[in-house]
XYZ file of C-alpha atoms in Angstrom:
291
model
C 0.000 0.000 0.000
C 2.829 2.425 0.839
C 4.411 1.665 -2.561
C 1.148 2.467 -4.341
C 0.818 5.693 -2.368
C 4.322 6.702 -3.421
C 3.458 6.270 -7.094
C 0.189 8.151 -6.627
C 2.056 10.938 -4.864
C 4.142 11.443 -7.998
C 0.989 12.212 -10.016
C -0.315 14.899 -7.597
C -3.892 13.464 -7.372
C -5.411 16.721 -6.099
C -4.003 18.518 -9.147
C -5.297 15.830 -11.500
C -8.816 16.733 -10.437
C -8.230 20.339 -11.506
C -7.133 19.079 -14.934
C -10.462 17.275 -15.280
C -12.168 20.577 -14.519
C -10.249 22.201 -17.399
C -11.675 19.699 -19.860
C -15.227 20.122 -18.593
C -14.883 23.906 -18.853
C -13.614 23.554 -22.414
C -16.525 21.271 -23.277
C -18.946 23.853 -21.846
C -17.339 26.702 -23.798
C -17.560 24.590 -26.978
C -21.285 24.071 -26.355
C -20.843 20.323 -26.799
C -24.166 18.463 -26.667
C -24.424 15.083 -24.986
C -27.592 13.893 -26.652
C -25.837 11.921 -29.381
C -22.499 11.016 -27.813
C -20.532 10.935 -24.571
C -17.247 10.005 -26.243
C -15.748 13.508 -26.110
C -15.789 14.047 -22.356
C -14.845 10.423 -21.749
C -11.764 10.181 -23.948
C -10.629 13.755 -23.334
C -10.905 13.351 -19.561
C -8.720 10.255 -19.768
C -6.333 12.154 -22.028
C -5.841 14.966 -19.529
C -5.188 12.487 -16.720
C -2.357 11.040 -18.758
C -0.957 14.383 -19.854
C -1.069 16.079 -16.454
C -0.006 12.991 -14.541
C 2.882 12.346 -16.901
C 3.956 15.974 -16.773
C 4.205 16.171 -12.997
C 5.906 12.772 -12.741
C 8.567 13.905 -15.210
C 8.955 17.105 -13.211
C 9.999 15.032 -10.205
C 12.279 12.934 -12.414
C 14.188 15.989 -13.601
C 14.190 17.474 -10.081
C 15.475 14.317 -8.373
C 18.864 15.769 -7.462
C 17.415 19.062 -6.225
C 14.681 17.309 -4.236
C 17.321 15.146 -2.581
C 18.516 18.355 -0.922
C 15.350 20.446 -0.532
C 12.591 17.786 -0.318
C 14.182 14.454 0.591
C 10.822 13.072 1.725
C 9.505 12.892 -1.843
C 9.105 9.462 -3.479
C 12.217 9.498 -5.694
C 14.869 10.920 -3.322
C 13.461 8.862 -0.442
C 13.950 5.693 -2.479
C 10.296 4.656 -2.429
C 10.212 4.935 -6.235
C 13.301 4.395 -8.377
C 14.298 7.037 -10.888
C 13.980 4.532 -13.735
C 10.489 3.452 -12.681
C 9.351 7.055 -12.371
C 10.752 7.909 -15.807
C 8.962 4.967 -17.414
C 5.739 5.850 -15.642
C 5.876 9.507 -16.657
C 6.568 8.808 -20.331
C 3.890 6.113 -20.531
C 1.318 8.477 -19.042
C 2.161 11.178 -21.593
C 1.871 8.702 -24.462
C -1.421 7.405 -23.061
C -2.721 10.964 -22.922
C -1.992 11.471 -26.615
C -3.542 8.110 -27.524
C -6.766 8.864 -25.655
C -6.967 12.276 -27.313
C -6.424 10.642 -30.724
C -9.341 8.335 -29.971
C -11.563 11.386 -30.282
C -9.936 12.968 -33.306
C -6.732 14.195 -34.962
C -7.167 17.779 -33.767
C -7.408 16.618 -30.169
C -4.320 14.440 -30.664
C -2.378 17.393 -32.069
C -3.254 19.557 -29.065
C -2.385 16.740 -26.657
C 0.990 16.209 -28.324
C 1.800 19.912 -27.990
C 0.800 19.865 -24.313
C 3.000 16.802 -23.694
C 5.945 18.426 -25.454
C 5.416 21.670 -23.560
C 5.338 19.799 -20.253
C 8.637 18.070 -20.991
C 10.331 21.297 -22.081
C 9.080 23.009 -18.929
C 10.167 20.156 -16.658
C 13.649 19.926 -18.112
C 14.605 23.533 -18.936
C 11.970 26.262 -18.884
C 11.131 26.191 -15.174
C 14.588 27.539 -14.408
C 13.746 30.823 -16.167
C 11.743 33.545 -14.427
C 9.594 34.487 -17.437
C 9.779 31.557 -19.843
C 8.910 29.020 -17.152
C 5.601 30.528 -15.989
C 4.673 31.333 -19.601
C 5.179 27.780 -20.820
C 3.399 26.250 -17.848
C 0.484 28.588 -18.513
C 0.464 27.544 -22.174
C 0.219 23.904 -21.120
C -2.817 24.655 -18.970
C -4.311 26.760 -21.756
C -3.740 23.810 -24.067
C -5.697 21.664 -21.648
C -8.661 24.031 -21.956
C -8.288 23.897 -25.754
C -8.308 20.109 -25.512
C -11.767 20.321 -23.957
C -12.876 22.796 -26.641
C -11.709 20.388 -29.342
C -14.859 18.390 -28.584
C -16.406 20.830 -31.082
C -13.558 21.879 -33.422
C -15.308 25.063 -34.572
C -15.173 26.314 -30.981
C -11.404 26.664 -31.265
C -11.901 29.366 -33.893
C -14.718 31.082 -31.994
C -13.404 30.927 -28.437
C -9.833 29.667 -28.608
C -8.477 33.017 -27.414
C -9.946 32.279 -23.980
C -7.074 29.840 -23.494
C -4.946 32.924 -22.838
C -6.739 33.324 -19.498
C -5.365 30.137 -17.928
C -2.004 31.138 -19.403
C -2.132 34.299 -17.287
C -3.516 32.486 -14.259
C -1.109 29.549 -14.218
C 1.697 31.909 -15.118
C 0.924 33.793 -11.909
C 0.920 30.618 -9.811
C 4.134 29.345 -11.384
C 5.782 32.719 -10.884
C 5.130 32.794 -7.154
C 5.862 29.065 -6.743
C 9.487 29.742 -7.642
C 9.883 31.240 -4.144
C 7.894 28.755 -2.076
C 10.990 27.051 -0.628
C 13.094 30.046 0.387
C 10.561 32.880 0.417
C 10.170 35.654 -2.116
C 9.584 39.282 -2.958
C 6.351 41.210 -2.648
C 6.725 42.482 -6.204
C 6.170 38.977 -7.577
C 3.082 38.551 -5.423
C 1.653 41.872 -6.605
C 2.130 40.760 -10.209
C 0.234 37.562 -9.391
C -2.577 39.585 -7.801
C -2.860 41.721 -10.956
C -3.050 38.613 -13.145
C -5.733 37.108 -10.909
C -7.739 40.307 -11.214
C -7.399 40.187 -15.002
C -8.808 36.663 -15.018
C -11.829 37.697 -12.955
C -12.567 40.736 -15.094
C -12.406 38.766 -18.357
C -14.633 36.012 -16.994
C -17.259 38.516 -15.933
C -17.123 40.381 -19.242
C -17.588 37.166 -21.209
C -20.352 36.000 -18.875
C -22.329 39.229 -19.285
C -21.798 39.093 -23.054
C -23.345 35.617 -22.987
C -26.239 36.815 -20.837
C -25.147 34.781 -17.819
C -23.350 37.456 -15.834
C -25.459 37.469 -12.679
C -25.251 33.677 -12.390
C -21.483 33.771 -12.825
C -20.727 36.521 -10.288
C -21.008 34.250 -7.200
C -18.503 31.775 -8.641
C -16.047 34.499 -9.628
C -16.411 36.045 -6.164
C -15.832 32.665 -4.516
C -12.719 32.142 -6.593
C -11.406 35.620 -5.748
C -11.904 34.883 -2.050
C -10.162 31.500 -2.264
C -7.035 32.864 -3.958
C -7.102 36.305 -2.367
C -6.857 35.380 1.311
C -3.670 33.278 1.155
C -2.118 35.646 -1.374
C -2.727 38.591 0.952
C -1.128 36.653 3.807
C 1.889 35.969 1.607
C 2.135 39.647 0.641
C 2.071 40.668 4.297
C 4.697 38.053 5.175
C 6.415 36.579 2.083
C 8.007 33.576 3.748
C 8.169 30.140 2.139
C 5.249 28.485 3.995
C 2.877 31.377 3.248
C 3.851 31.377 -0.415
C 3.339 27.612 -0.505
C -0.198 28.052 0.821
C -0.883 30.691 -1.813
C 0.315 28.326 -4.537
C -1.788 25.464 -3.166
C -4.892 27.671 -3.049
C -4.262 28.880 -6.569
C -4.045 25.337 -7.924
C -7.063 23.885 -6.135
C -9.278 26.914 -6.782
C -8.793 26.353 -10.505
C -11.855 24.165 -10.096
C -14.015 27.147 -9.174
C -12.531 29.199 -12.008
C -13.521 26.433 -14.418
C -16.984 26.220 -12.892
C -17.310 29.945 -13.613
C -16.494 29.259 -17.282
C -19.229 26.638 -17.397
C -21.735 29.057 -15.903
C -20.580 31.909 -18.140
C -21.661 29.812 -21.113
C -24.965 28.839 -19.556
C -24.162 25.217 -18.701
C -25.163 25.076 -15.055
C -25.207 21.263 -15.128
C -21.494 21.110 -15.868
C -20.845 23.994 -13.463
C -22.411 21.925 -10.692
C -20.383 18.844 -11.608
C -17.174 20.899 -11.592
C -17.988 22.435 -8.203
C -18.460 18.929 -6.786
C -14.851 18.221 -7.783
C -13.646 20.829 -5.265
C -14.165 18.831 -2.044
C -12.596 15.824 -3.777
C -9.500 17.843 -4.634
C -9.332 19.351 -1.140
C -9.562 15.894 0.430
C -6.799 14.578 -1.817
C -4.668 17.648 -1.035
C -4.707 16.614 2.625
C -3.234 13.243 1.707
C -0.918 14.101 -1.188
C 1.309 17.074 -1.884
C 0.004 19.694 -4.313
C 3.285 21.459 -5.130
């Protein structure tokens, strides 16, 4: 059982749930209808599990030497999972993600392949750069939203630009996460706050354009509260533990941000399903590390 938990820990289960929320938000934005088929959400949800899981496993593979110093309790440096086993697992998950996406269609496979490539480039090189790292990680998350939109290919032309919003959001989280071990500067946290605000404003504008503004406001407000409190604490005292809590809140509250997208496009059924994912992610976050 402890061996299984070690392998699960590598995949960041709480984060995997947020990736599922990305796909459901993309499906809602695409206005996918379920009356004739359920294949899109099924295969694309499996695809994102492979892509996200593989990406975070490979992150730990490339960070094995650093984690041996800074986080020796993690599965690889602690010896609970060998480096070779973790590498095989990570690559197989990425390939599985592309295969599941291809089961829906070539466009979905193309997006999945780009996300997998982006994850590997980030894990190996980009994360060591202050700007390029957060940007690429944001692009991977934006690609995940596009993967959900690919359920209706035309939606990529109509609404594909909305993938820039998770780019900004995840970019903010990745930016501040660079200081979660040793502490950071308030300037970085203020930049993150500005990017969060941009996300909220765009979501509300789109929601009101779609005629669903009033229904979306509570979800946007809830998301602002979830990310705002720990971020404010980190701004007041930018030490490592506070920044870590801000990062954790930013990741988990992605679920509420995605629920807001569902509501903005009038799909309250999917919004409800996505909201239900939140307590699942929170529960998993108490068992497995998020960052």
